[in-house]
């Protein structure tokens, strides 16, 4: 009787300490995700999947991320967790769910963690949010920070502006990175930063930096999945479209519509007798 082949090893989800240990080592691969089907596909390729509040714009048609609610983030976050087995899942804390006080932030973050099953939350802001980050991490909630261009603050920043074009602003960004690291964040997103500044911040910061429009100098990269797949009709300068799914979906929908109108779909093979 031949021996049975060994059972495949179970897939283990990446942990917060494993991602934190990537600093200066293997680059961190991250994408946003908000749907279970896409999450299942991305899970094999990504170390981190972020359920970003950008879903308000790409999935729900909002002009900004500001209208996104805690309940909406929880619904999408739970779907992504259900569709994954390997990637670390991080859920964005939406505008208004954490800024008031560390205590309010904890209640919001605790709901996200409990109702989605995710492994961490992300919030925007540097030194001004250090107290909140420390409050959350001391109570068992891992935090990914987000500095540089912070979309939830776009109204006070005067729009979506690249950060670091004026050298006199660089100390503020360095201070933000140092503050979130000291407060206990396990990683930090750098968004919309000029390359020399992002390189300096990444070199000085003791936790992994994950760039979006912040050059290859970061410890990892993240893009909005819909931008990367070419699903939109516009994307920022820093996006590389690795596919043209908008064109492919348009082609497929057109072919389907033509066959329905010609009564050639469904055919015999697609019909129950």
PDB file of C-alpha atoms in Angstrom:
ATOM      1  CA  UNK A   1       0.000   0.000   0.000  1.00  0.00           C
ATOM      2  CA  UNK A   2       1.551   3.258  -1.114  1.00  0.00           C
ATOM      3  CA  UNK A   3       2.042   6.074   1.351  1.00  0.00           C
ATOM      4  CA  UNK A   4      -0.335   8.977   1.129  1.00  0.00           C
ATOM      5  CA  UNK A   5       1.220  12.269   0.079  1.00  0.00           C
ATOM      6  CA  UNK A   6       1.505  14.771   2.921  1.00  0.00           C
ATOM      7  CA  UNK A   7      -1.359  17.200   3.285  1.00  0.00           C
ATOM      8  CA  UNK A   8      -0.542  20.712   2.047  1.00  0.00           C
ATOM      9  CA  UNK A   9       0.497  23.087   4.784  1.00  0.00           C
ATOM     10  CA  UNK A  10      -2.322  25.398   5.846  1.00  0.00           C
ATOM     11  CA  UNK A  11      -2.105  28.944   4.574  1.00  0.00           C
ATOM     12  CA  UNK A  12      -1.208  31.262   7.425  1.00  0.00           C
ATOM     13  CA  UNK A  13      -2.177  34.891   7.413  1.00  0.00           C
ATOM     14  CA  UNK A  14       0.657  37.396   7.612  1.00  0.00           C
ATOM     15  CA  UNK A  15       0.876  39.141  10.963  1.00  0.00           C
ATOM     16  CA  UNK A  16       1.559  42.701  12.063  1.00  0.00           C
ATOM     17  CA  UNK A  17       5.030  41.775  13.468  1.00  0.00           C
ATOM     18  CA  UNK A  18       5.933  40.084  10.164  1.00  0.00           C
ATOM     19  CA  UNK A  19       5.042  43.214   8.205  1.00  0.00           C
ATOM     20  CA  UNK A  20       6.903  45.419  10.678  1.00  0.00           C
ATOM     21  CA  UNK A  21       9.981  43.199  10.265  1.00  0.00           C
ATOM     22  CA  UNK A  22      10.096  43.979   6.529  1.00  0.00           C
ATOM     23  CA  UNK A  23      11.729  47.342   7.258  1.00  0.00           C
ATOM     24  CA  UNK A  24      14.707  47.675   4.912  1.00  0.00           C
ATOM     25  CA  UNK A  25      14.230  44.092   3.708  1.00  0.00           C
ATOM     26  CA  UNK A  26      11.792  42.523   1.249  1.00  0.00           C
ATOM     27  CA  UNK A  27       9.459  45.151  -0.260  1.00  0.00           C
ATOM     28  CA  UNK A  28       5.866  45.123   0.981  1.00  0.00           C
ATOM     29  CA  UNK A  29       3.264  44.575  -1.755  1.00  0.00           C
ATOM     30  CA  UNK A  30      -0.062  46.230  -0.996  1.00  0.00           C
ATOM     31  CA  UNK A  31      -3.250  47.070  -2.864  1.00  0.00           C
ATOM     32  CA  UNK A  32      -6.667  48.320  -1.885  1.00  0.00           C
ATOM     33  CA  UNK A  33      -9.591  45.904  -2.015  1.00  0.00           C
ATOM     34  CA  UNK A  34     -13.282  46.228  -1.285  1.00  0.00           C
ATOM     35  CA  UNK A  35     -14.962  43.220  -2.977  1.00  0.00           C
ATOM     36  CA  UNK A  36     -14.769  39.562  -2.037  1.00  0.00           C
ATOM     37  CA  UNK A  37     -14.094  38.321  -5.587  1.00  0.00           C
ATOM     38  CA  UNK A  38     -11.162  40.651  -6.147  1.00  0.00           C
ATOM     39  CA  UNK A  39      -9.869  39.955  -2.633  1.00  0.00           C
ATOM     40  CA  UNK A  40      -9.697  36.229  -3.442  1.00  0.00           C
ATOM     41  CA  UNK A  41      -7.553  36.955  -6.494  1.00  0.00           C
ATOM     42  CA  UNK A  42      -5.287  39.539  -4.839  1.00  0.00           C
ATOM     43  CA  UNK A  43      -4.703  37.449  -1.725  1.00  0.00           C
ATOM     44  CA  UNK A  44      -2.069  35.273  -3.408  1.00  0.00           C
ATOM     45  CA  UNK A  45      -0.022  38.263  -4.551  1.00  0.00           C
ATOM     46  CA  UNK A  46      -0.300  40.896  -1.806  1.00  0.00           C
ATOM     47  CA  UNK A  47       1.207  41.098   1.661  1.00  0.00           C
ATOM     48  CA  UNK A  48      -1.281  43.763   2.736  1.00  0.00           C
ATOM     49  CA  UNK A  49      -4.799  44.460   1.499  1.00  0.00           C
ATOM     50  CA  UNK A  50      -6.151  47.833   2.566  1.00  0.00           C
ATOM     51  CA  UNK A  51      -9.877  48.357   2.642  1.00  0.00           C
ATOM     52  CA  UNK A  52      -9.423  52.022   1.854  1.00  0.00           C
ATOM     53  CA  UNK A  53     -12.006  54.751   2.179  1.00  0.00           C
ATOM     54  CA  UNK A  54     -11.245  55.423  -1.497  1.00  0.00           C
ATOM     55  CA  UNK A  55     -13.998  52.845  -2.032  1.00  0.00           C
ATOM     56  CA  UNK A  56     -16.406  55.718  -1.515  1.00  0.00           C
ATOM     57  CA  UNK A  57     -15.158  57.220  -4.762  1.00  0.00           C
ATOM     58  CA  UNK A  58     -14.405  54.137  -6.889  1.00  0.00           C
ATOM     59  CA  UNK A  59     -17.326  51.957  -5.762  1.00  0.00           C
ATOM     60  CA  UNK A  60     -20.004  54.424  -4.642  1.00  0.00           C
ATOM     61  CA  UNK A  61     -19.445  57.490  -6.807  1.00  0.00           C
ATOM     62  CA  UNK A  62     -18.712  60.034  -4.065  1.00  0.00           C
ATOM     63  CA  UNK A  63     -16.591  63.005  -5.097  1.00  0.00           C
ATOM     64  CA  UNK A  64     -14.372  62.648  -2.007  1.00  0.00           C
ATOM     65  CA  UNK A  65     -13.835  60.135   0.792  1.00  0.00           C
ATOM     66  CA  UNK A  66     -15.587  62.341   3.362  1.00  0.00           C
ATOM     67  CA  UNK A  67     -19.127  60.865   3.060  1.00  0.00           C
ATOM     68  CA  UNK A  68     -17.892  57.327   3.793  1.00  0.00           C
ATOM     69  CA  UNK A  69     -19.424  55.963   6.997  1.00  0.00           C
ATOM     70  CA  UNK A  70     -18.104  53.551   9.601  1.00  0.00           C
ATOM     71  CA  UNK A  71     -20.852  51.100   8.670  1.00  0.00           C
ATOM     72  CA  UNK A  72     -19.810  51.182   5.003  1.00  0.00           C
ATOM     73  CA  UNK A  73     -16.174  50.470   5.897  1.00  0.00           C
ATOM     74  CA  UNK A  74     -17.233  47.597   8.142  1.00  0.00           C
ATOM     75  CA  UNK A  75     -19.402  46.017   5.426  1.00  0.00           C
ATOM     76  CA  UNK A  76     -16.622  46.131   2.834  1.00  0.00           C
ATOM     77  CA  UNK A  77     -13.964  45.149   5.366  1.00  0.00           C
ATOM     78  CA  UNK A  78     -15.843  42.012   6.390  1.00  0.00           C
ATOM     79  CA  UNK A  79     -16.214  41.019   2.728  1.00  0.00           C
ATOM     80  CA  UNK A  80     -12.473  41.339   2.115  1.00  0.00           C
ATOM     81  CA  UNK A  81     -11.609  39.333   5.230  1.00  0.00           C
ATOM     82  CA  UNK A  82     -13.989  36.572   4.101  1.00  0.00           C
ATOM     83  CA  UNK A  83     -12.253  36.469   0.725  1.00  0.00           C
ATOM     84  CA  UNK A  84      -8.685  36.182   2.030  1.00  0.00           C
ATOM     85  CA  UNK A  85      -6.474  33.705   3.867  1.00  0.00           C
ATOM     86  CA  UNK A  86      -2.931  35.073   3.524  1.00  0.00           C
ATOM     87  CA  UNK A  87      -2.809  38.874   3.290  1.00  0.00           C
ATOM     88  CA  UNK A  88      -2.859  41.146   6.325  1.00  0.00           C
ATOM     89  CA  UNK A  89      -6.140  43.068   6.072  1.00  0.00           C
ATOM     90  CA  UNK A  90      -6.156  46.694   7.211  1.00  0.00           C
ATOM     91  CA  UNK A  91      -9.341  48.785   7.307  1.00  0.00           C
ATOM     92  CA  UNK A  92      -9.384  52.570   6.986  1.00  0.00           C
ATOM     93  CA  UNK A  93     -11.003  54.563   9.760  1.00  0.00           C
ATOM     94  CA  UNK A  94     -13.325  56.978   7.936  1.00  0.00           C
ATOM     95  CA  UNK A  95     -13.538  60.722   8.458  1.00  0.00           C
ATOM     96  CA  UNK A  96     -15.220  61.637  11.748  1.00  0.00           C
ATOM     97  CA  UNK A  97     -14.724  58.248  13.388  1.00  0.00           C
ATOM     98  CA  UNK A  98     -11.495  58.982  15.291  1.00  0.00           C
ATOM     99  CA  UNK A  99     -10.528  62.660  15.347  1.00  0.00           C
ATOM    100  CA  UNK A 100     -12.651  63.762  18.321  1.00  0.00           C
ATOM    101  CA  UNK A 101     -10.696  61.921  21.008  1.00  0.00           C
ATOM    102  CA  UNK A 102      -8.654  58.759  21.629  1.00  0.00           C
ATOM    103  CA  UNK A 103     -11.680  57.279  23.381  1.00  0.00           C
ATOM    104  CA  UNK A 104     -13.950  57.838  20.372  1.00  0.00           C
ATOM    105  CA  UNK A 105     -11.229  56.409  18.127  1.00  0.00           C
ATOM    106  CA  UNK A 106     -10.996  53.311  20.305  1.00  0.00           C
ATOM    107  CA  UNK A 107     -14.728  52.669  20.128  1.00  0.00           C
ATOM    108  CA  UNK A 108     -14.689  53.021  16.344  1.00  0.00           C
ATOM    109  CA  UNK A 109     -11.574  50.871  15.913  1.00  0.00           C
ATOM    110  CA  UNK A 110     -12.912  48.199  18.267  1.00  0.00           C
ATOM    111  CA  UNK A 111     -16.080  47.955  16.164  1.00  0.00           C
ATOM    112  CA  UNK A 112     -14.057  47.634  12.979  1.00  0.00           C
ATOM    113  CA  UNK A 113     -11.820  44.917  14.418  1.00  0.00           C
ATOM    114  CA  UNK A 114     -14.680  42.952  16.008  1.00  0.00           C
ATOM    115  CA  UNK A 115     -17.167  43.184  13.128  1.00  0.00           C
ATOM    116  CA  UNK A 116     -14.766  42.611  10.220  1.00  0.00           C
ATOM    117  CA  UNK A 117     -12.108  40.287  11.638  1.00  0.00           C
ATOM    118  CA  UNK A 118      -9.362  42.498  10.185  1.00  0.00           C
ATOM    119  CA  UNK A 119      -5.872  42.619  11.680  1.00  0.00           C
ATOM    120  CA  UNK A 120      -5.297  46.397  11.872  1.00  0.00           C
ATOM    121  CA  UNK A 121      -6.795  49.817  11.219  1.00  0.00           C
ATOM    122  CA  UNK A 122      -5.380  52.837   9.398  1.00  0.00           C
ATOM    123  CA  UNK A 123      -5.865  56.479  10.279  1.00  0.00           C
ATOM    124  CA  UNK A 124      -4.608  59.728   8.775  1.00  0.00           C
ATOM    125  CA  UNK A 125      -2.431  62.296  10.520  1.00  0.00           C
ATOM    126  CA  UNK A 126       1.069  62.527  11.953  1.00  0.00           C
ATOM    127  CA  UNK A 127       2.081  64.220  15.190  1.00  0.00           C
ATOM    128  CA  UNK A 128      -1.463  65.457  15.821  1.00  0.00           C
ATOM    129  CA  UNK A 129      -2.692  61.844  15.966  1.00  0.00           C
ATOM    130  CA  UNK A 130       0.220  60.423  17.987  1.00  0.00           C
ATOM    131  CA  UNK A 131      -1.744  60.420  21.243  1.00  0.00           C
ATOM    132  CA  UNK A 132      -4.589  58.509  19.593  1.00  0.00           C
ATOM    133  CA  UNK A 133      -2.222  55.980  17.996  1.00  0.00           C
ATOM    134  CA  UNK A 134      -0.582  55.346  21.372  1.00  0.00           C
ATOM    135  CA  UNK A 135      -4.005  54.956  23.017  1.00  0.00           C
ATOM    136  CA  UNK A 136      -5.108  52.388  20.438  1.00  0.00           C
ATOM    137  CA  UNK A 137      -1.908  50.342  20.335  1.00  0.00           C
ATOM    138  CA  UNK A 138      -1.764  50.191  24.141  1.00  0.00           C
ATOM    139  CA  UNK A 139      -5.207  48.564  24.014  1.00  0.00           C
ATOM    140  CA  UNK A 140      -4.372  45.909  21.458  1.00  0.00           C
ATOM    141  CA  UNK A 141      -5.347  47.627  18.200  1.00  0.00           C
ATOM    142  CA  UNK A 142      -2.523  47.661  15.609  1.00  0.00           C
ATOM    143  CA  UNK A 143      -2.360  50.935  13.685  1.00  0.00           C
ATOM    144  CA  UNK A 144      -1.030  51.789  10.248  1.00  0.00           C
ATOM    145  CA  UNK A 145      -0.394  55.539  10.087  1.00  0.00           C
ATOM    146  CA  UNK A 146      -0.768  57.810   7.037  1.00  0.00           C
ATOM    147  CA  UNK A 147       1.137  61.058   6.486  1.00  0.00           C
ATOM    148  CA  UNK A 148       1.991  63.416   3.650  1.00  0.00           C
ATOM    149  CA  UNK A 149      -1.023  64.032   1.451  1.00  0.00           C
ATOM    150  CA  UNK A 150      -3.961  63.050   3.648  1.00  0.00           C
ATOM    151  CA  UNK A 151      -7.168  63.020   1.558  1.00  0.00           C
ATOM    152  CA  UNK A 152      -9.517  63.419   4.519  1.00  0.00           C
ATOM    153  CA  UNK A 153      -7.813  66.783   5.193  1.00  0.00           C
ATOM    154  CA  UNK A 154      -7.875  67.927   1.567  1.00  0.00           C
ATOM    155  CA  UNK A 155     -10.131  70.895   2.393  1.00  0.00           C
ATOM    156  CA  UNK A 156      -7.618  72.339   4.845  1.00  0.00           C
ATOM    157  CA  UNK A 157      -4.670  71.438   2.599  1.00  0.00           C
ATOM    158  CA  UNK A 158      -6.181  73.299  -0.348  1.00  0.00           C
ATOM    159  CA  UNK A 159      -6.787  70.193  -2.432  1.00  0.00           C
ATOM    160  CA  UNK A 160      -4.774  67.141  -3.427  1.00  0.00           C
ATOM    161  CA  UNK A 161      -1.336  68.752  -3.520  1.00  0.00           C
ATOM    162  CA  UNK A 162       2.040  67.033  -3.725  1.00  0.00           C
ATOM    163  CA  UNK A 163       3.867  67.390  -0.428  1.00  0.00           C
ATOM    164  CA  UNK A 164       7.471  68.535   0.010  1.00  0.00           C
ATOM    165  CA  UNK A 165       7.860  70.849  -2.941  1.00  0.00           C
ATOM    166  CA  UNK A 166       9.000  73.531  -0.480  1.00  0.00           C
ATOM    167  CA  UNK A 167      12.037  72.424   1.519  1.00  0.00           C
ATOM    168  CA  UNK A 168      10.954  74.377   4.595  1.00  0.00           C
ATOM    169  CA  UNK A 169       8.056  71.907   5.034  1.00  0.00           C
ATOM    170  CA  UNK A 170      10.330  68.875   5.247  1.00  0.00           C
ATOM    171  CA  UNK A 171      10.949  69.044   9.027  1.00  0.00           C
ATOM    172  CA  UNK A 172       7.191  68.759   9.610  1.00  0.00           C
ATOM    173  CA  UNK A 173       7.006  65.518   7.610  1.00  0.00           C
ATOM    174  CA  UNK A 174      10.044  64.116   9.396  1.00  0.00           C
ATOM    175  CA  UNK A 175       8.421  65.012  12.715  1.00  0.00           C
ATOM    176  CA  UNK A 176       5.166  63.324  11.670  1.00  0.00           C
ATOM    177  CA  UNK A 177       6.952  60.091  10.752  1.00  0.00           C
ATOM    178  CA  UNK A 178       8.944  60.066  13.987  1.00  0.00           C
ATOM    179  CA  UNK A 179       5.834  60.781  16.063  1.00  0.00           C
ATOM    180  CA  UNK A 180       3.689  57.966  14.638  1.00  0.00           C
ATOM    181  CA  UNK A 181       6.557  55.483  14.952  1.00  0.00           C
ATOM    182  CA  UNK A 182       7.198  56.463  18.562  1.00  0.00           C
ATOM    183  CA  UNK A 183       3.466  56.209  19.287  1.00  0.00           C
ATOM    184  CA  UNK A 184       3.481  52.560  18.213  1.00  0.00           C
ATOM    185  CA  UNK A 185       2.304  52.468  14.582  1.00  0.00           C
ATOM    186  CA  UNK A 186       3.670  49.349  12.860  1.00  0.00           C
ATOM    187  CA  UNK A 187       3.942  51.020   9.442  1.00  0.00           C
ATOM    188  CA  UNK A 188       3.169  54.322   7.779  1.00  0.00           C
ATOM    189  CA  UNK A 189       1.762  55.261   4.380  1.00  0.00           C
ATOM    190  CA  UNK A 190       3.559  58.135   2.647  1.00  0.00           C
ATOM    191  CA  UNK A 191       1.253  59.701   0.087  1.00  0.00           C
ATOM    192  CA  UNK A 192       2.012  62.282  -2.568  1.00  0.00           C
ATOM    193  CA  UNK A 193       5.590  63.117  -1.514  1.00  0.00           C
ATOM    194  CA  UNK A 194       8.456  64.294  -3.678  1.00  0.00           C
ATOM    195  CA  UNK A 195      11.124  61.616  -4.010  1.00  0.00           C
ATOM    196  CA  UNK A 196      13.975  63.252  -2.052  1.00  0.00           C
ATOM    197  CA  UNK A 197      11.724  63.834   0.953  1.00  0.00           C
ATOM    198  CA  UNK A 198      10.236  60.321   0.816  1.00  0.00           C
ATOM    199  CA  UNK A 199      13.750  58.857   0.624  1.00  0.00           C
ATOM    200  CA  UNK A 200      14.878  60.826   3.672  1.00  0.00           C
ATOM    201  CA  UNK A 201      11.766  59.935   5.680  1.00  0.00           C
ATOM    202  CA  UNK A 202      12.061  56.245   4.760  1.00  0.00           C
ATOM    203  CA  UNK A 203      15.727  56.129   5.721  1.00  0.00           C
ATOM    204  CA  UNK A 204      15.126  57.797   9.078  1.00  0.00           C
ATOM    205  CA  UNK A 205      11.846  56.111  10.019  1.00  0.00           C
ATOM    206  CA  UNK A 206      12.229  52.906  12.097  1.00  0.00           C
ATOM    207  CA  UNK A 207       8.985  51.381  10.774  1.00  0.00           C
ATOM    208  CA  UNK A 208       8.183  50.368   7.178  1.00  0.00           C
ATOM    209  CA  UNK A 209       7.048  53.117   4.851  1.00  0.00           C
ATOM    210  CA  UNK A 210       4.503  52.229   2.181  1.00  0.00           C
ATOM    211  CA  UNK A 211       4.422  54.660  -0.696  1.00  0.00           C
ATOM    212  CA  UNK A 212       1.609  55.849  -2.911  1.00  0.00           C
ATOM    213  CA  UNK A 213       2.973  58.542  -5.152  1.00  0.00           C
ATOM    214  CA  UNK A 214       6.089  58.687  -2.975  1.00  0.00           C
ATOM    215  CA  UNK A 215       8.686  56.968  -5.214  1.00  0.00           C
ATOM    216  CA  UNK A 216      10.473  53.614  -5.069  1.00  0.00           C
ATOM    217  CA  UNK A 217      12.470  54.795  -2.037  1.00  0.00           C
ATOM    218  CA  UNK A 218       9.766  53.454   0.306  1.00  0.00           C
ATOM    219  CA  UNK A 219       9.784  50.017   1.945  1.00  0.00           C
ATOM    220  CA  UNK A 220       6.671  49.025  -0.005  1.00  0.00           C
ATOM    221  CA  UNK A 221       4.065  50.280  -2.436  1.00  0.00           C
ATOM    222  CA  UNK A 222       0.284  50.524  -2.531  1.00  0.00           C
ATOM    223  CA  UNK A 223      -2.120  51.552  -5.278  1.00  0.00           C
ATOM    224  CA  UNK A 224      -5.884  51.765  -5.518  1.00  0.00           C
ATOM    225  CA  UNK A 225      -6.767  48.480  -7.195  1.00  0.00           C
ATOM    226  CA  UNK A 226      -9.240  50.047  -9.633  1.00  0.00           C
ATOM    227  CA  UNK A 227      -6.545  52.485 -10.810  1.00  0.00           C
ATOM    228  CA  UNK A 228      -3.951  49.728 -11.222  1.00  0.00           C
ATOM    229  CA  UNK A 229      -6.373  47.629 -13.286  1.00  0.00           C
ATOM    230  CA  UNK A 230      -7.342  50.527 -15.549  1.00  0.00           C
ATOM    231  CA  UNK A 231     -11.006  50.478 -14.542  1.00  0.00           C
ATOM    232  CA  UNK A 232     -11.342  54.261 -14.322  1.00  0.00           C
ATOM    233  CA  UNK A 233     -11.261  56.885 -17.026  1.00  0.00           C
ATOM    234  CA  UNK A 234      -8.555  58.852 -15.168  1.00  0.00           C
ATOM    235  CA  UNK A 235      -5.704  58.072 -12.793  1.00  0.00           C
ATOM    236  CA  UNK A 236      -3.084  60.191 -10.976  1.00  0.00           C
ATOM    237  CA  UNK A 237       0.426  60.637 -12.399  1.00  0.00           C
ATOM    238  CA  UNK A 238       1.921  58.091 -10.000  1.00  0.00           C
ATOM    239  CA  UNK A 239      -0.351  55.238 -11.174  1.00  0.00           C
ATOM    240  CA  UNK A 240       0.857  52.653 -13.657  1.00  0.00           C
ATOM    241  CA  UNK A 241      -2.024  50.808 -15.329  1.00  0.00           C
ATOM    242  CA  UNK A 242      -1.081  47.128 -15.375  1.00  0.00           C
ATOM    243  CA  UNK A 243      -4.249  46.232 -17.321  1.00  0.00           C
ATOM    244  CA  UNK A 244      -7.092  47.834 -19.284  1.00  0.00           C
ATOM    245  CA  UNK A 245     -10.077  46.185 -17.640  1.00  0.00           C
ATOM    246  CA  UNK A 246     -12.294  49.133 -18.531  1.00  0.00           C
ATOM    247  CA  UNK A 247     -11.732  48.347 -22.204  1.00  0.00           C
ATOM    248  CA  UNK A 248     -12.164  44.611 -21.660  1.00  0.00           C
ATOM    249  CA  UNK A 249     -15.413  45.016 -19.716  1.00  0.00           C
ATOM    250  CA  UNK A 250     -16.717  47.357 -22.424  1.00  0.00           C
ATOM    251  CA  UNK A 251     -15.859  44.771 -25.104  1.00  0.00           C
ATOM    252  CA  UNK A 252     -17.493  41.912 -23.187  1.00  0.00           C
ATOM    253  CA  UNK A 253     -20.658  43.886 -22.397  1.00  0.00           C
ATOM    254  CA  UNK A 254     -20.939  44.912 -26.032  1.00  0.00           C
ATOM    255  CA  UNK A 255     -20.579  41.307 -27.226  1.00  0.00           C
ATOM    256  CA  UNK A 256     -23.200  40.132 -24.717  1.00  0.00           C
ATOM    257  CA  UNK A 257     -25.650  42.868 -25.743  1.00  0.00           C
ATOM    258  CA  UNK A 258     -25.206  42.021 -29.439  1.00  0.00           C
ATOM    259  CA  UNK A 259     -25.882  38.310 -28.902  1.00  0.00           C
ATOM    260  CA  UNK A 260     -28.953  38.955 -26.759  1.00  0.00           C
ATOM    261  CA  UNK A 261     -30.381  41.259 -29.420  1.00  0.00           C
ATOM    262  CA  UNK A 262     -29.625  38.679 -32.140  1.00  0.00           C
ATOM    263  CA  UNK A 263     -31.250  35.945 -30.003  1.00  0.00           C
ATOM    264  CA  UNK A 264     -28.050  33.891 -30.262  1.00  0.00           C
ATOM    265  CA  UNK A 265     -27.674  33.849 -26.493  1.00  0.00           C
ATOM    266  CA  UNK A 266     -28.585  31.662 -24.742  1.00  0.00           C
ATOM    267  CA  UNK A 267     -27.741  28.878 -27.174  1.00  0.00           C
ATOM    268  CA  UNK A 268     -28.631  25.197 -26.936  1.00  0.00           C
ATOM    269  CA  UNK A 269     -25.667  24.404 -24.664  1.00  0.00           C
ATOM    270  CA  UNK A 270     -26.860  27.075 -22.234  1.00  0.00           C
ATOM    271  CA  UNK A 271     -30.503  25.941 -22.141  1.00  0.00           C
ATOM    272  CA  UNK A 272     -32.210  23.442 -19.802  1.00  0.00           C
ATOM    273  CA  UNK A 273     -34.358  20.763 -21.505  1.00  0.00           C
TER     274      UNK A 273
END
